[in-house]
CSV table of C-alpha atoms in Angstrom, one decimal:
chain,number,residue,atom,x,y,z
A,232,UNK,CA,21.8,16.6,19.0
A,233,UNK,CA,17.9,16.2,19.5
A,234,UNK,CA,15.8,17.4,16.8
A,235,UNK,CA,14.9,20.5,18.5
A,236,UNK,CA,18.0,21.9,18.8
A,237,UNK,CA,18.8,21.1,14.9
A,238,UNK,CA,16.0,22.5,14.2
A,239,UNK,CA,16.8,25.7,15.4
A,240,UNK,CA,20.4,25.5,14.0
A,241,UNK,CA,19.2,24.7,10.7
A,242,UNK,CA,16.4,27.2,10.7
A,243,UNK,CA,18.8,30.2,11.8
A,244,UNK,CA,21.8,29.3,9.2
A,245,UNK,CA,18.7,29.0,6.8
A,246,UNK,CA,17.7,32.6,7.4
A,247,UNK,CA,21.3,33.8,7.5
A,248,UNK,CA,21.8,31.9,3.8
A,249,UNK,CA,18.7,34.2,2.2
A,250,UNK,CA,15.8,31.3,2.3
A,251,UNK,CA,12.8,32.6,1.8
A,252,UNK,CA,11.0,29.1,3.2
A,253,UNK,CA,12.8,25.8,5.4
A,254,UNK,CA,11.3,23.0,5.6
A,255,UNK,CA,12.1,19.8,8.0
A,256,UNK,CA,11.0,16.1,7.8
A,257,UNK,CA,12.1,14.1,10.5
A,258,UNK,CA,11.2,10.7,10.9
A,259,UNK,CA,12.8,8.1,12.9
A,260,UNK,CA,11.6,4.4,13.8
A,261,UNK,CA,12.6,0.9,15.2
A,262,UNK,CA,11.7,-2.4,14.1
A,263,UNK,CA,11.8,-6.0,14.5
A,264,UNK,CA,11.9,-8.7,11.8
A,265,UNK,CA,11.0,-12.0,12.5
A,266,UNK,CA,12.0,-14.7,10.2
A,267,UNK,CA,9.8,-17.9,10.0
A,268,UNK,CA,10.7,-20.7,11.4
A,269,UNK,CA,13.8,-18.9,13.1
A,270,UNK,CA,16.0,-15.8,12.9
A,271,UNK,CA,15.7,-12.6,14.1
A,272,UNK,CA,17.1,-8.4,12.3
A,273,UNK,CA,16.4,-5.6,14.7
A,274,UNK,CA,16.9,-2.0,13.2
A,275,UNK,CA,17.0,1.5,14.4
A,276,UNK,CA,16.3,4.8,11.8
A,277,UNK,CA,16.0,8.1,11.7
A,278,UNK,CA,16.9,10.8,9.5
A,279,UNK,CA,15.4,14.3,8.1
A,280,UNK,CA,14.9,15.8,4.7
A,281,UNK,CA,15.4,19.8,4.5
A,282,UNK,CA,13.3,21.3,1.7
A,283,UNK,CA,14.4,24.8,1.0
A,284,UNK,CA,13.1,28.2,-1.3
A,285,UNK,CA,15.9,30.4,-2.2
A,286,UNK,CA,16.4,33.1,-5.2
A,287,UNK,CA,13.4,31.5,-6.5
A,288,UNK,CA,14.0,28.0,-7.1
A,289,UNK,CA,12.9,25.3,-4.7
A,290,UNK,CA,15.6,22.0,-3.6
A,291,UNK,CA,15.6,19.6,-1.1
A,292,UNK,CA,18.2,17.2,0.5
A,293,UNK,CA,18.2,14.8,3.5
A,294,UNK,CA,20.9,13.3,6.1
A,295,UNK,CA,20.8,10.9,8.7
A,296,UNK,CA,22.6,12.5,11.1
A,297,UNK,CA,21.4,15.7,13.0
A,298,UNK,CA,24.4,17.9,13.7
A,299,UNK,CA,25.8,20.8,13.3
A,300,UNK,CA,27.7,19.4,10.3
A,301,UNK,CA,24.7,18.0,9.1
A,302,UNK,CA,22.7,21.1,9.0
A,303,UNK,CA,25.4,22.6,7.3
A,304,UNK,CA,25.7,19.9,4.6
A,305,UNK,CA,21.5,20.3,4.0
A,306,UNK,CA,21.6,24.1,3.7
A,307,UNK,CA,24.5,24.5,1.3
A,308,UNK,CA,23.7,21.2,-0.5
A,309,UNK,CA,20.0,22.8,-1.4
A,310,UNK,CA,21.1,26.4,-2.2
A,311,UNK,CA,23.5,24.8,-4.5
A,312,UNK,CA,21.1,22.4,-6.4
A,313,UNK,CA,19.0,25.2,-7.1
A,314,UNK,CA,21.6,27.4,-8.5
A,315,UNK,CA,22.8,25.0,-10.5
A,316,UNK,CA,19.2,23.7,-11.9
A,317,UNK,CA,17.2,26.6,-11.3
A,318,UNK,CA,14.9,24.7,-8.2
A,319,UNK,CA,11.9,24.2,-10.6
A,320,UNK,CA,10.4,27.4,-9.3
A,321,UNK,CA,8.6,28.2,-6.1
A,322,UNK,CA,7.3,25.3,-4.7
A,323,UNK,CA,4.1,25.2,-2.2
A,324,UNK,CA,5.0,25.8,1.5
A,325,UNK,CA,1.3,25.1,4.0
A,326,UNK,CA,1.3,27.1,6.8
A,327,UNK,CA,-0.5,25.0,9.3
A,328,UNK,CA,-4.0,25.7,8.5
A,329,UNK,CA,-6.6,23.9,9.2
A,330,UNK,CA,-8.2,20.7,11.7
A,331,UNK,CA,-5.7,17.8,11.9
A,332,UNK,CA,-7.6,14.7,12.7
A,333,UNK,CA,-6.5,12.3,15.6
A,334,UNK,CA,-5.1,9.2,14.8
A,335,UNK,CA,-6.1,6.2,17.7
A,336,UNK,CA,-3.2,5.8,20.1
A,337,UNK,CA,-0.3,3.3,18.4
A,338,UNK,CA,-0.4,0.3,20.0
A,339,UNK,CA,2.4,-0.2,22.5
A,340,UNK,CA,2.4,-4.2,22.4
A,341,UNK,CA,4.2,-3.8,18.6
A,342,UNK,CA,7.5,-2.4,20.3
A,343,UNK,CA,7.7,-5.7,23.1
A,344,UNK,CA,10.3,-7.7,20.9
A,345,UNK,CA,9.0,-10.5,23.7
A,346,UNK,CA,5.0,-10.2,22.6
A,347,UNK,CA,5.9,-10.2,18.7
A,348,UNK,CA,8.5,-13.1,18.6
A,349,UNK,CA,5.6,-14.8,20.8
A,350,UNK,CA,3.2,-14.2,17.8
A,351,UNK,CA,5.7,-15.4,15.4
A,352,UNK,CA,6.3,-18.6,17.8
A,353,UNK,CA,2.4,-19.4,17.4
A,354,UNK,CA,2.6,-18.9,13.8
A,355,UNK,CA,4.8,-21.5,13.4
A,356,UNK,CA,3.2,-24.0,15.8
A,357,UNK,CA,0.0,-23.2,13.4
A,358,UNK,CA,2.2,-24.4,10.6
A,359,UNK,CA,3.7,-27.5,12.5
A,360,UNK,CA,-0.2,-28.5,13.2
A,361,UNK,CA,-1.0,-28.8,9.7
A,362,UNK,CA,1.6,-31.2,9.1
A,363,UNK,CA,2.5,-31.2,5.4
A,364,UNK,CA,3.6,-27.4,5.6
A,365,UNK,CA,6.9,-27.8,6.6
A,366,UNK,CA,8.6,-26.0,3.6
A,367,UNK,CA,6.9,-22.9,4.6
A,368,UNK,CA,9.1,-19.9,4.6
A,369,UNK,CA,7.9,-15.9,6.0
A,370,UNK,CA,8.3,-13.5,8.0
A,371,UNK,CA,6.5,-11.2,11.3
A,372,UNK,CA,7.8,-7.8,10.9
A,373,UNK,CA,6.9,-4.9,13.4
A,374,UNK,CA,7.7,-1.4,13.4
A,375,UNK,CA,7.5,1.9,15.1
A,376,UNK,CA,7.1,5.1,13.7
A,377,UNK,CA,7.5,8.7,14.4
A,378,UNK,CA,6.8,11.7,11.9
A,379,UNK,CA,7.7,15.4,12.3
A,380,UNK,CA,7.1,18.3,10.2
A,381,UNK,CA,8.0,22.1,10.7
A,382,UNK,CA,8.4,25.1,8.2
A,383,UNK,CA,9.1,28.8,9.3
A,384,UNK,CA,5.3,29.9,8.4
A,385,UNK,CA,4.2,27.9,11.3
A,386,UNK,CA,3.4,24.3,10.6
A,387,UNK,CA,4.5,22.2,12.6
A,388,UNK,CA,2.7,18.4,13.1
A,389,UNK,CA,3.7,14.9,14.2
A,390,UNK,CA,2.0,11.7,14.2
A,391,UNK,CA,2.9,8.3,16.0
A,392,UNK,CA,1.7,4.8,14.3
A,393,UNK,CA,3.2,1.7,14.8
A,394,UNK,CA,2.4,-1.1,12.0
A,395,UNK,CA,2.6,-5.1,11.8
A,396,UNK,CA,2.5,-7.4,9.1
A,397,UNK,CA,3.1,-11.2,8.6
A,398,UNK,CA,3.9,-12.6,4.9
A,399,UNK,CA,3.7,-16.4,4.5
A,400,UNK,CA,5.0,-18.5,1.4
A,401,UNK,CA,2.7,-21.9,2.3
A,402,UNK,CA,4.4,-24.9,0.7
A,403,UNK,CA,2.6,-27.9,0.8
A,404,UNK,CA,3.4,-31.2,0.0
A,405,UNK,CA,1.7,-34.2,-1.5
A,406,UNK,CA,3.4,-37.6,-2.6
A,407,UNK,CA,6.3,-35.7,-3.9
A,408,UNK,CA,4.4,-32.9,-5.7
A,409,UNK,CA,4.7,-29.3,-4.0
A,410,UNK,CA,1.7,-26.8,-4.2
A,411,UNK,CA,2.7,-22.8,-3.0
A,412,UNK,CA,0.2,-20.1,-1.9
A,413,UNK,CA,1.2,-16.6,-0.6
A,414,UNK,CA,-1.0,-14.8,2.1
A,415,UNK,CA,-0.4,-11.5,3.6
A,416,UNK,CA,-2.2,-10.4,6.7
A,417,UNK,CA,-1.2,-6.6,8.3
A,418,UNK,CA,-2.7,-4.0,10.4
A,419,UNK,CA,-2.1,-1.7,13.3
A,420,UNK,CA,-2.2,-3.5,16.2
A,421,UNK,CA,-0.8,-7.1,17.6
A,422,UNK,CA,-4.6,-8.4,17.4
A,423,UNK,CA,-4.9,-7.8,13.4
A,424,UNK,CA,-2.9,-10.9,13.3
A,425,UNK,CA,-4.9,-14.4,14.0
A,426,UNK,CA,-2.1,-17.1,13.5
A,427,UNK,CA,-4.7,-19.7,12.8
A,428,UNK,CA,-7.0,-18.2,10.6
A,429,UNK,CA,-3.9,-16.7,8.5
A,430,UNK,CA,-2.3,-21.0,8.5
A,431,UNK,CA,-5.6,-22.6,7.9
A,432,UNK,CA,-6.5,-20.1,5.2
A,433,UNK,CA,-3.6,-20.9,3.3
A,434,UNK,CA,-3.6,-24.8,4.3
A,435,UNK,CA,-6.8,-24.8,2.7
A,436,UNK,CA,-5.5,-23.0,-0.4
A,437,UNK,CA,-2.4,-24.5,-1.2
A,438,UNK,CA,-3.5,-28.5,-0.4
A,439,UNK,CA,-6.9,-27.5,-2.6
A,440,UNK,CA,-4.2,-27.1,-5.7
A,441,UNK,CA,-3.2,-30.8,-6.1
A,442,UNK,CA,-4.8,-32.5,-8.9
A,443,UNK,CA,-5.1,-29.2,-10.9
A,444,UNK,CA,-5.0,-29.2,-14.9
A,445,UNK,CA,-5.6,-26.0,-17.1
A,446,UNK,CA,-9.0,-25.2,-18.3
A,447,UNK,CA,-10.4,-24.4,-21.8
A,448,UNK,CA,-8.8,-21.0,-23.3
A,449,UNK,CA,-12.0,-18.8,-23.4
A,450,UNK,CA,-14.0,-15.6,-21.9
A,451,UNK,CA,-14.6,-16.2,-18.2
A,452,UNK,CA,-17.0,-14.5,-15.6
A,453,UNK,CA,-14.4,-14.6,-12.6
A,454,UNK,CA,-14.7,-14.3,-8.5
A,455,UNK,CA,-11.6,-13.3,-6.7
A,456,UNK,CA,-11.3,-13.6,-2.9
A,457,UNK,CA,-10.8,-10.4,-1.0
A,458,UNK,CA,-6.7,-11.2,-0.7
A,459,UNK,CA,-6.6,-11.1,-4.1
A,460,UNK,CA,-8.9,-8.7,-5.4
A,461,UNK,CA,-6.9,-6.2,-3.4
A,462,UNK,CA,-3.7,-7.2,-6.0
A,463,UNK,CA,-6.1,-5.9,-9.0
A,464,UNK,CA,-6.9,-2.8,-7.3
A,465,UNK,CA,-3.7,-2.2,-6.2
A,466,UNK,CA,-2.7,-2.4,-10.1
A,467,UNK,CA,-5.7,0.3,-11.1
A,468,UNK,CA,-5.0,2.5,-8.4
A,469,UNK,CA,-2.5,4.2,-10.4
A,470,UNK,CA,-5.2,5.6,-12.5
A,471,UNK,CA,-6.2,8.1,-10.0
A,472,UNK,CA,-3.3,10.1,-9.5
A,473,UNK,CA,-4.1,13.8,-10.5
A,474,UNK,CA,0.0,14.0,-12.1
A,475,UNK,CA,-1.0,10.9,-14.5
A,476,UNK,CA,-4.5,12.2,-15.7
A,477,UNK,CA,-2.4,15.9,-16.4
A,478,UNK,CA,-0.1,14.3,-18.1
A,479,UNK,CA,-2.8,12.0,-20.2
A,480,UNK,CA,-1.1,8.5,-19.1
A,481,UNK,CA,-4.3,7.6,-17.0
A,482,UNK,CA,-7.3,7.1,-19.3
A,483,UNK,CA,-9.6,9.0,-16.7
A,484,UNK,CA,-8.3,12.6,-17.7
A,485,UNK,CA,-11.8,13.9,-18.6
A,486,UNK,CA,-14.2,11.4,-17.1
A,487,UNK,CA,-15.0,13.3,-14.3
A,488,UNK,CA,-18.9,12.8,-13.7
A,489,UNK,CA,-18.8,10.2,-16.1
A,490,UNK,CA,-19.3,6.2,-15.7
A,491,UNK,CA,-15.8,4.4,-15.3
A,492,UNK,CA,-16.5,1.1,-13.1
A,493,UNK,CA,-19.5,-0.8,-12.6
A,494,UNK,CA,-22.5,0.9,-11.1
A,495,UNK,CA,-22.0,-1.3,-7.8
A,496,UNK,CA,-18.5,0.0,-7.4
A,497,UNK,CA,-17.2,2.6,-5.1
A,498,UNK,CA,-13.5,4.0,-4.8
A,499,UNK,CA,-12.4,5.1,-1.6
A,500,UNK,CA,-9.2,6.6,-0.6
A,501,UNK,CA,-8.4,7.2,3.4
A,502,UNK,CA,-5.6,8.0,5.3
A,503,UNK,CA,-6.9,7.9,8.2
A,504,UNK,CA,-8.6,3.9,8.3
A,505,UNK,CA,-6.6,1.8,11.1
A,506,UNK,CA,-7.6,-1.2,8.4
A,507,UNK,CA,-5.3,-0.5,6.3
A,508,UNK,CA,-1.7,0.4,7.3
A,509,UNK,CA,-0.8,4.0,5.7
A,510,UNK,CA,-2.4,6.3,8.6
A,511,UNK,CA,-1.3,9.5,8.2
A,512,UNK,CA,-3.2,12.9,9.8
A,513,UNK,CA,-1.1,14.7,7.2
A,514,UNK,CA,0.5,14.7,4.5
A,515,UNK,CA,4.0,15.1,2.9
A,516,UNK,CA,3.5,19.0,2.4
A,517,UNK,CA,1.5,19.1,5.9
A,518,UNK,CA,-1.9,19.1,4.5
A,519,UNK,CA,-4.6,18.0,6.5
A,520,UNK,CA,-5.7,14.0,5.8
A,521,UNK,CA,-9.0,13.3,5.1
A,522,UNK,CA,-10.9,10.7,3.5
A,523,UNK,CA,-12.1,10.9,-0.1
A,524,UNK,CA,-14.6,9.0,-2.2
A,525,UNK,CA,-12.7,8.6,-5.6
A,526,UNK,CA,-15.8,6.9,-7.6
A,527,UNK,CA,-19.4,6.6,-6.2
A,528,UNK,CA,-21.8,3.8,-8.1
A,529,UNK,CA,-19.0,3.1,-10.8
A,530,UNK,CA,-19.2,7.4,-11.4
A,531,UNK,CA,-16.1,9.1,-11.0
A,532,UNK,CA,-15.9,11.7,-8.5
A,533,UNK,CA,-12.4,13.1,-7.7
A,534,UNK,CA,-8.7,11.7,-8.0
A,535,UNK,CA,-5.8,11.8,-6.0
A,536,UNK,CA,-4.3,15.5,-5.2
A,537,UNK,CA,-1.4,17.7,-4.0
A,538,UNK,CA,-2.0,21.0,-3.6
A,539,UNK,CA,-0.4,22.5,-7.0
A,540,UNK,CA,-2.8,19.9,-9.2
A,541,UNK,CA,-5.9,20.6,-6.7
A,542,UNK,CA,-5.5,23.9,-7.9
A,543,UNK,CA,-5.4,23.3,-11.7
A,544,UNK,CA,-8.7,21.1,-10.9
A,545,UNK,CA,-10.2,23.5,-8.8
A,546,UNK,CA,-12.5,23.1,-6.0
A,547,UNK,CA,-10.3,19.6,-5.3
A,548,UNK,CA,-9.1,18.7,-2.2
A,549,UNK,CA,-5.3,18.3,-1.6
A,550,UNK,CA,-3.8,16.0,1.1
A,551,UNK,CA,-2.8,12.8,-1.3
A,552,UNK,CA,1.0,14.2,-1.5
A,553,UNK,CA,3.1,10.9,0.1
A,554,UNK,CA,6.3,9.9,0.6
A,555,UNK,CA,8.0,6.5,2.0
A,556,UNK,CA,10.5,8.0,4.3
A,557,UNK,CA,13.1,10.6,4.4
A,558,UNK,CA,15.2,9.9,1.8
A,559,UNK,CA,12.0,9.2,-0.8
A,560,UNK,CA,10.7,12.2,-3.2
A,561,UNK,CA,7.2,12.8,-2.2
A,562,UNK,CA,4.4,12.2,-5.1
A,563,UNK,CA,1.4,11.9,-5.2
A,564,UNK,CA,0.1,8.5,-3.7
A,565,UNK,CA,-2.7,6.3,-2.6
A,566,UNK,CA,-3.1,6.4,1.1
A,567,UNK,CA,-5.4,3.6,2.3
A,568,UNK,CA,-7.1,2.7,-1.1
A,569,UNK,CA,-9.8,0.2,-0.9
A,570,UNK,CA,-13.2,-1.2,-3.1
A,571,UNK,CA,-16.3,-0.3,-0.1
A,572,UNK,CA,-17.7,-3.5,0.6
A,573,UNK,CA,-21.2,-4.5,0.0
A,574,UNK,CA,-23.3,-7.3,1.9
A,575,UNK,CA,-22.9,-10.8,-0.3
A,576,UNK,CA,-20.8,-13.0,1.2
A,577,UNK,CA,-18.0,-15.2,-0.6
A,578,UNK,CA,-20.4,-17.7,-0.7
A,579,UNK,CA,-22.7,-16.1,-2.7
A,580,UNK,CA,-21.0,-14.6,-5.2
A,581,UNK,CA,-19.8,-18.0,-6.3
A,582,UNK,CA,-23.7,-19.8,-6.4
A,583,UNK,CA,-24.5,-16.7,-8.2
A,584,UNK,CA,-21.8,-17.1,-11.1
A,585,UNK,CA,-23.2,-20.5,-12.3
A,586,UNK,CA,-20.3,-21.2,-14.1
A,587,UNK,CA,-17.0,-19.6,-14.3
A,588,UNK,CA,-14.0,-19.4,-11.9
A,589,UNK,CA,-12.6,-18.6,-9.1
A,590,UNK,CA,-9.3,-17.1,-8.6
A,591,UNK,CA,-7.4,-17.5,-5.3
A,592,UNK,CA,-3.5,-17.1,-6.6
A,593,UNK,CA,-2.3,-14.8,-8.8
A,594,UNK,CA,1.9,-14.7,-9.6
A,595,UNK,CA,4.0,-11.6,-11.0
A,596,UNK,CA,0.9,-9.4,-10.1
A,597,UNK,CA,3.4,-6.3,-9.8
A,598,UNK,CA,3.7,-3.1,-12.3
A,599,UNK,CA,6.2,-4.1,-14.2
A,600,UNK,CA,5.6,-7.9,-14.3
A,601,UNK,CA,1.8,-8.7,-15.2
A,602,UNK,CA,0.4,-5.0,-15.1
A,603,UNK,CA,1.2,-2.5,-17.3
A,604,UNK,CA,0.8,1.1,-15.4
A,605,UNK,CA,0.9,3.2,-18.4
A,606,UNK,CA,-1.5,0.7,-20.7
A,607,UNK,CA,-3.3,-0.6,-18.1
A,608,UNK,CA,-3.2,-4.2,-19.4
A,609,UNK,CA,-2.2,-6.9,-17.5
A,610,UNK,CA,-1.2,-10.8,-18.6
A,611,UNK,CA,-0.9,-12.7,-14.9
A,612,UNK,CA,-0.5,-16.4,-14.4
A,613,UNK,CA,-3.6,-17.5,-12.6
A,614,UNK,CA,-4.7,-20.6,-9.9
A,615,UNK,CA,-8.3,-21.6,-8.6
A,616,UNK,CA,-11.1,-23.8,-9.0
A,617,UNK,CA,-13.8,-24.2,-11.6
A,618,UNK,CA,-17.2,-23.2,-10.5
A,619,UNK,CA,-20.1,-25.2,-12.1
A,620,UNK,CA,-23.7,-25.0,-11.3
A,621,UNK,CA,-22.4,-22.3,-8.4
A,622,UNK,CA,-20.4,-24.9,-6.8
A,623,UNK,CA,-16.4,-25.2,-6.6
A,624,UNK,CA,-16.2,-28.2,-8.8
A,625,UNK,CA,-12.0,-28.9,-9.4
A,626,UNK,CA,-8.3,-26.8,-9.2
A,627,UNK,CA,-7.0,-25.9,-12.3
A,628,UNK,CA,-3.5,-23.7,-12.6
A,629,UNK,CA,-1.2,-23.4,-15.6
A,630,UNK,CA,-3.6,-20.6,-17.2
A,631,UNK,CA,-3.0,-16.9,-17.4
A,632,UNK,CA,-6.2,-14.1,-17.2
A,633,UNK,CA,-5.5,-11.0,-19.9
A,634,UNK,CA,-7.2,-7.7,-20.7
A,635,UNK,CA,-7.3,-4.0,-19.3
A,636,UNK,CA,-7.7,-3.0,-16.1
A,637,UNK,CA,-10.1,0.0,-17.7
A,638,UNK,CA,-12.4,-2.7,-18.6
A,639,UNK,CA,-11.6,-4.7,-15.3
A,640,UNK,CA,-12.9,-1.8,-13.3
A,641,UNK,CA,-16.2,-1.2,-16.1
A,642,UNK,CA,-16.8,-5.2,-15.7
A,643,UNK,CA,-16.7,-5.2,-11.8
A,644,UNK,CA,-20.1,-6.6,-11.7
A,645,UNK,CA,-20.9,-8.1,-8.0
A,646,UNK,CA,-18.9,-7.2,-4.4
A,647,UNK,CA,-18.9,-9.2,-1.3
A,648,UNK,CA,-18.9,-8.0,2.1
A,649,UNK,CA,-15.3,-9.4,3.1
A,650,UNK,CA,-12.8,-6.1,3.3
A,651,UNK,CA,-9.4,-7.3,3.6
A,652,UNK,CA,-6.6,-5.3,3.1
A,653,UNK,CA,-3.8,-7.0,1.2
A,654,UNK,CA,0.1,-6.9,0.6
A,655,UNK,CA,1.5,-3.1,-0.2
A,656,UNK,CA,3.7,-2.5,-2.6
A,657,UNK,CA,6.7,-1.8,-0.4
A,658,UNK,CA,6.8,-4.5,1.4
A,659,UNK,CA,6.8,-7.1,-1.5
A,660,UNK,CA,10.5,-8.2,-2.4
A,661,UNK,CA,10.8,-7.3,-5.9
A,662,UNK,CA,8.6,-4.6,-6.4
A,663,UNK,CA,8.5,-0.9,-6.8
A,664,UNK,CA,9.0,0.6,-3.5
A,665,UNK,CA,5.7,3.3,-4.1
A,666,UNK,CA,3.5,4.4,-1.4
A,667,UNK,CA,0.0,2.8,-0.5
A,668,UNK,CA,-2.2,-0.1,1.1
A,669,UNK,CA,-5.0,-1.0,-1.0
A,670,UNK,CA,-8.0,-3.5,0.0
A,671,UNK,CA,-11.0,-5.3,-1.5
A,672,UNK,CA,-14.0,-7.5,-0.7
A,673,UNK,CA,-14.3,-10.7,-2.5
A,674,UNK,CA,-15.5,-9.3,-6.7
A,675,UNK,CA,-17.0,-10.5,-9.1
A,676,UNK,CA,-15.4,-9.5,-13.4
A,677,UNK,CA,-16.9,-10.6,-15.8
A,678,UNK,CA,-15.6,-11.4,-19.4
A,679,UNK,CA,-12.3,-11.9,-18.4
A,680,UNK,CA,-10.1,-13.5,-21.3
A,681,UNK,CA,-8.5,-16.7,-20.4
A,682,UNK,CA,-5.1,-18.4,-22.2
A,683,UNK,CA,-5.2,-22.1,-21.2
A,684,UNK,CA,-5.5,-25.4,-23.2
């Protein structure tokens, strides 16, 4: 059965069941994972949540399968729930309203299994060039994407995006000593990935480990690179969801107007940049995507809403309501979330420090391991190179950077010019699966507390 003609079937039991509201998600995709230096998964998906108002109470459920049985199976499954839990009340149902952007056209070249397994082919001959890489494990994974969503008061939206990513784990090797770095490089179309700036960019990292020692325990002024900046901001990010400042677990509930990052800092939050790899023209109630500025000059201007909290906040704007699939609750989410850039390059910020360091690997970087996403405080095992005199002056690893994130954002002294956008979440073995792509330029924190020797 083709989603049409399920929707109609579900749609017309719905009625015949009492529900006031129905509600689809469809969403089905292919992909193709590429393992590095051989090996190959395809996979095929699709499925559909049903979110349904009856008697009061509000319940959803999902299937992979559209059928008649199916549609059976989500209608009685829902009406059930809510009898037996009460729903949670009537739930928020958009009608269609308002201007959906356009999303640019997904680029076809991510759905040739022949052009991506080329890509990954080059990746590896960039690997086999540098000649003491050969422990070097990843992955090229490509996928196609297709969102519906329909309600009986008239929405009804789709969007198309197809995604790419490559994750390397660079080993290198030196006289029997091994030296790791991790680089993530993603976008939206087959060009986002250069295969030999993404190899030389972690040749250089990795083979600029070997001789490291740990430095001094002490307070630090610190430059991150772009790839990993966009780690840090990935673990602050969570401050700026509307449900944790209601429910007091973000530190921001009252701030609003008020200075909460360094004056050269701006927040932005949009679902709709082809940078990053979260492009949505809507949202998971339907809600129109637009882009937000979440802090302006280190002042904090809005967080991150659905439509029930943009309500208790007032004049907010919704559209921040996400979910990973089908079969995921929806919550409220960072889209694309990224640090705007500013015109330093790299370069600069490091003569500028003078002394301090510079931070190009961070390890267990996830909530849950390094960051704390109820505290905000963070203890992560750190690699880089000691600056001195605003020149790289020697490695050092074995050393772990502490403190809050709160402070991290207030200390953001300096940004580059560099916007990368780095690993999400969800694609990170190991970590939460939450929604969200979240960049940075190169930054510059200061008084960062170090633990070393």
């Amino acid at each position: 059965m083709d989603f049409e003609a399920f929707k109609e079937v579900v749609f017309a039991k719905a009625k015949e069941y009492g529900f006031d509201q129905t509600e689809l998600y469809y969403a089905e995709g292919s992909g193709i994972q590429l393992s590095l230096p051989q090996g190959e998964q395809y996979n095929i998906k699709r499925g559909v949540s049903f979110r349904g108002s009856i008697e009061g109470g509000t319940a959803s459920a999902y299937a992979e399968q559209l059928s008649e049985e199916s549609a059976h199976f989500l209608i009685e499954t829902v009406a059930e729930n809510v009898k037996l839990t009460g729903g949670g009340g009537q739930a928020y149902f958009h009608d269609g309203s308002g201007t959906y952007p356009e999303l640019p056209s997904a680029d076809a070249e991510l759905e040739d299994p022949v052009k991506v397994a080329a890509l990954r082919d080059q990746v590896w001959r960039e690997i086999e060039a540098c000649g003491n890489l050969s422990k070097t494990k990843g992955v090229v994974h490509a996928e196609s994407r297709v969102i519906r969503m329909v309600n009986n008061l008239g929405l009804d939206v789709s969007c198309k995006s197809n995604t790419i990513y490559c994750i390397l784990y660079l080993v290198a090797e030196q006289n029997g000593t091994l030296k790791n770095s991790l680089l993530y490089r993603g976008g939206t179309c087959l060009a986002d990935i250069d295969p030999r700036d993404l190899v030389q960019s972690g040749h250089r990292k990795a083979n600029g480990y070997f001789g490291a020692e740990q430095v001094e325990s002490g307070t630090y002024n610190i430059v991150f690179p772009n790839d990993t900046a966009s780690l840090l901001v990935q673990g602050f990010s969570v401050f700026f969801s509307a449900q944790s400042v209601l429910s007091g677990t973000s530190r921001l509930q009252g701030k609003l107007g008020e200075q909460v990052a360094g004056s050269a800092i701006t927040l932005v939050d949009d679902p709709l940049d082809p940078r990053g790899v979260f492009c949505r023209p809507f949202d998971a109630e339907g809600q129109p995507s637009a882009a937000r500025t979440l802090v302006e000059n280190g002042v904090l201007k809005s967080v991150l809403h659905n439509t029930r909290t943009a309500e208790q906040f007032g004049d907010a704007m919704p559209g921040s309501y996400h979910r990973l699939d089908y079969n995921y609750s929806p919550a409220i989410y960072p889209s694309n979330f990224y640090v705007a850039p500013g015109e330093k390059s790299l370069e600069q910020l490091i003569e500028e420090l003078g002394d301090g360091l510079y931070v190009t690997d961070v390890t267990a970087y996830f909530h849950g391991a390094g960051i704390n996403a109820a505290s905000g405080e963070y203890s992560i095992p750190a690699t880089g190179y000691v600056v001195k005199n605003g020149k790289i002056d020697r490695p050092f690893d074995g050393i772990t950077i502490a403190g809050s994130l709160y402070d991290f954002m207030k200390n953001l002294s300096d940004i580059g010019s560099d916007l990368l956008f780095g690993l999400p979440t969800s694609f990170r073995p190991g970590a939460p699966m939450a929604h969200g792509c979240y960049g940075a330029p190169s930054l510059r924190v200061d008084g960062i507390t170090v633990s070393g020797k």
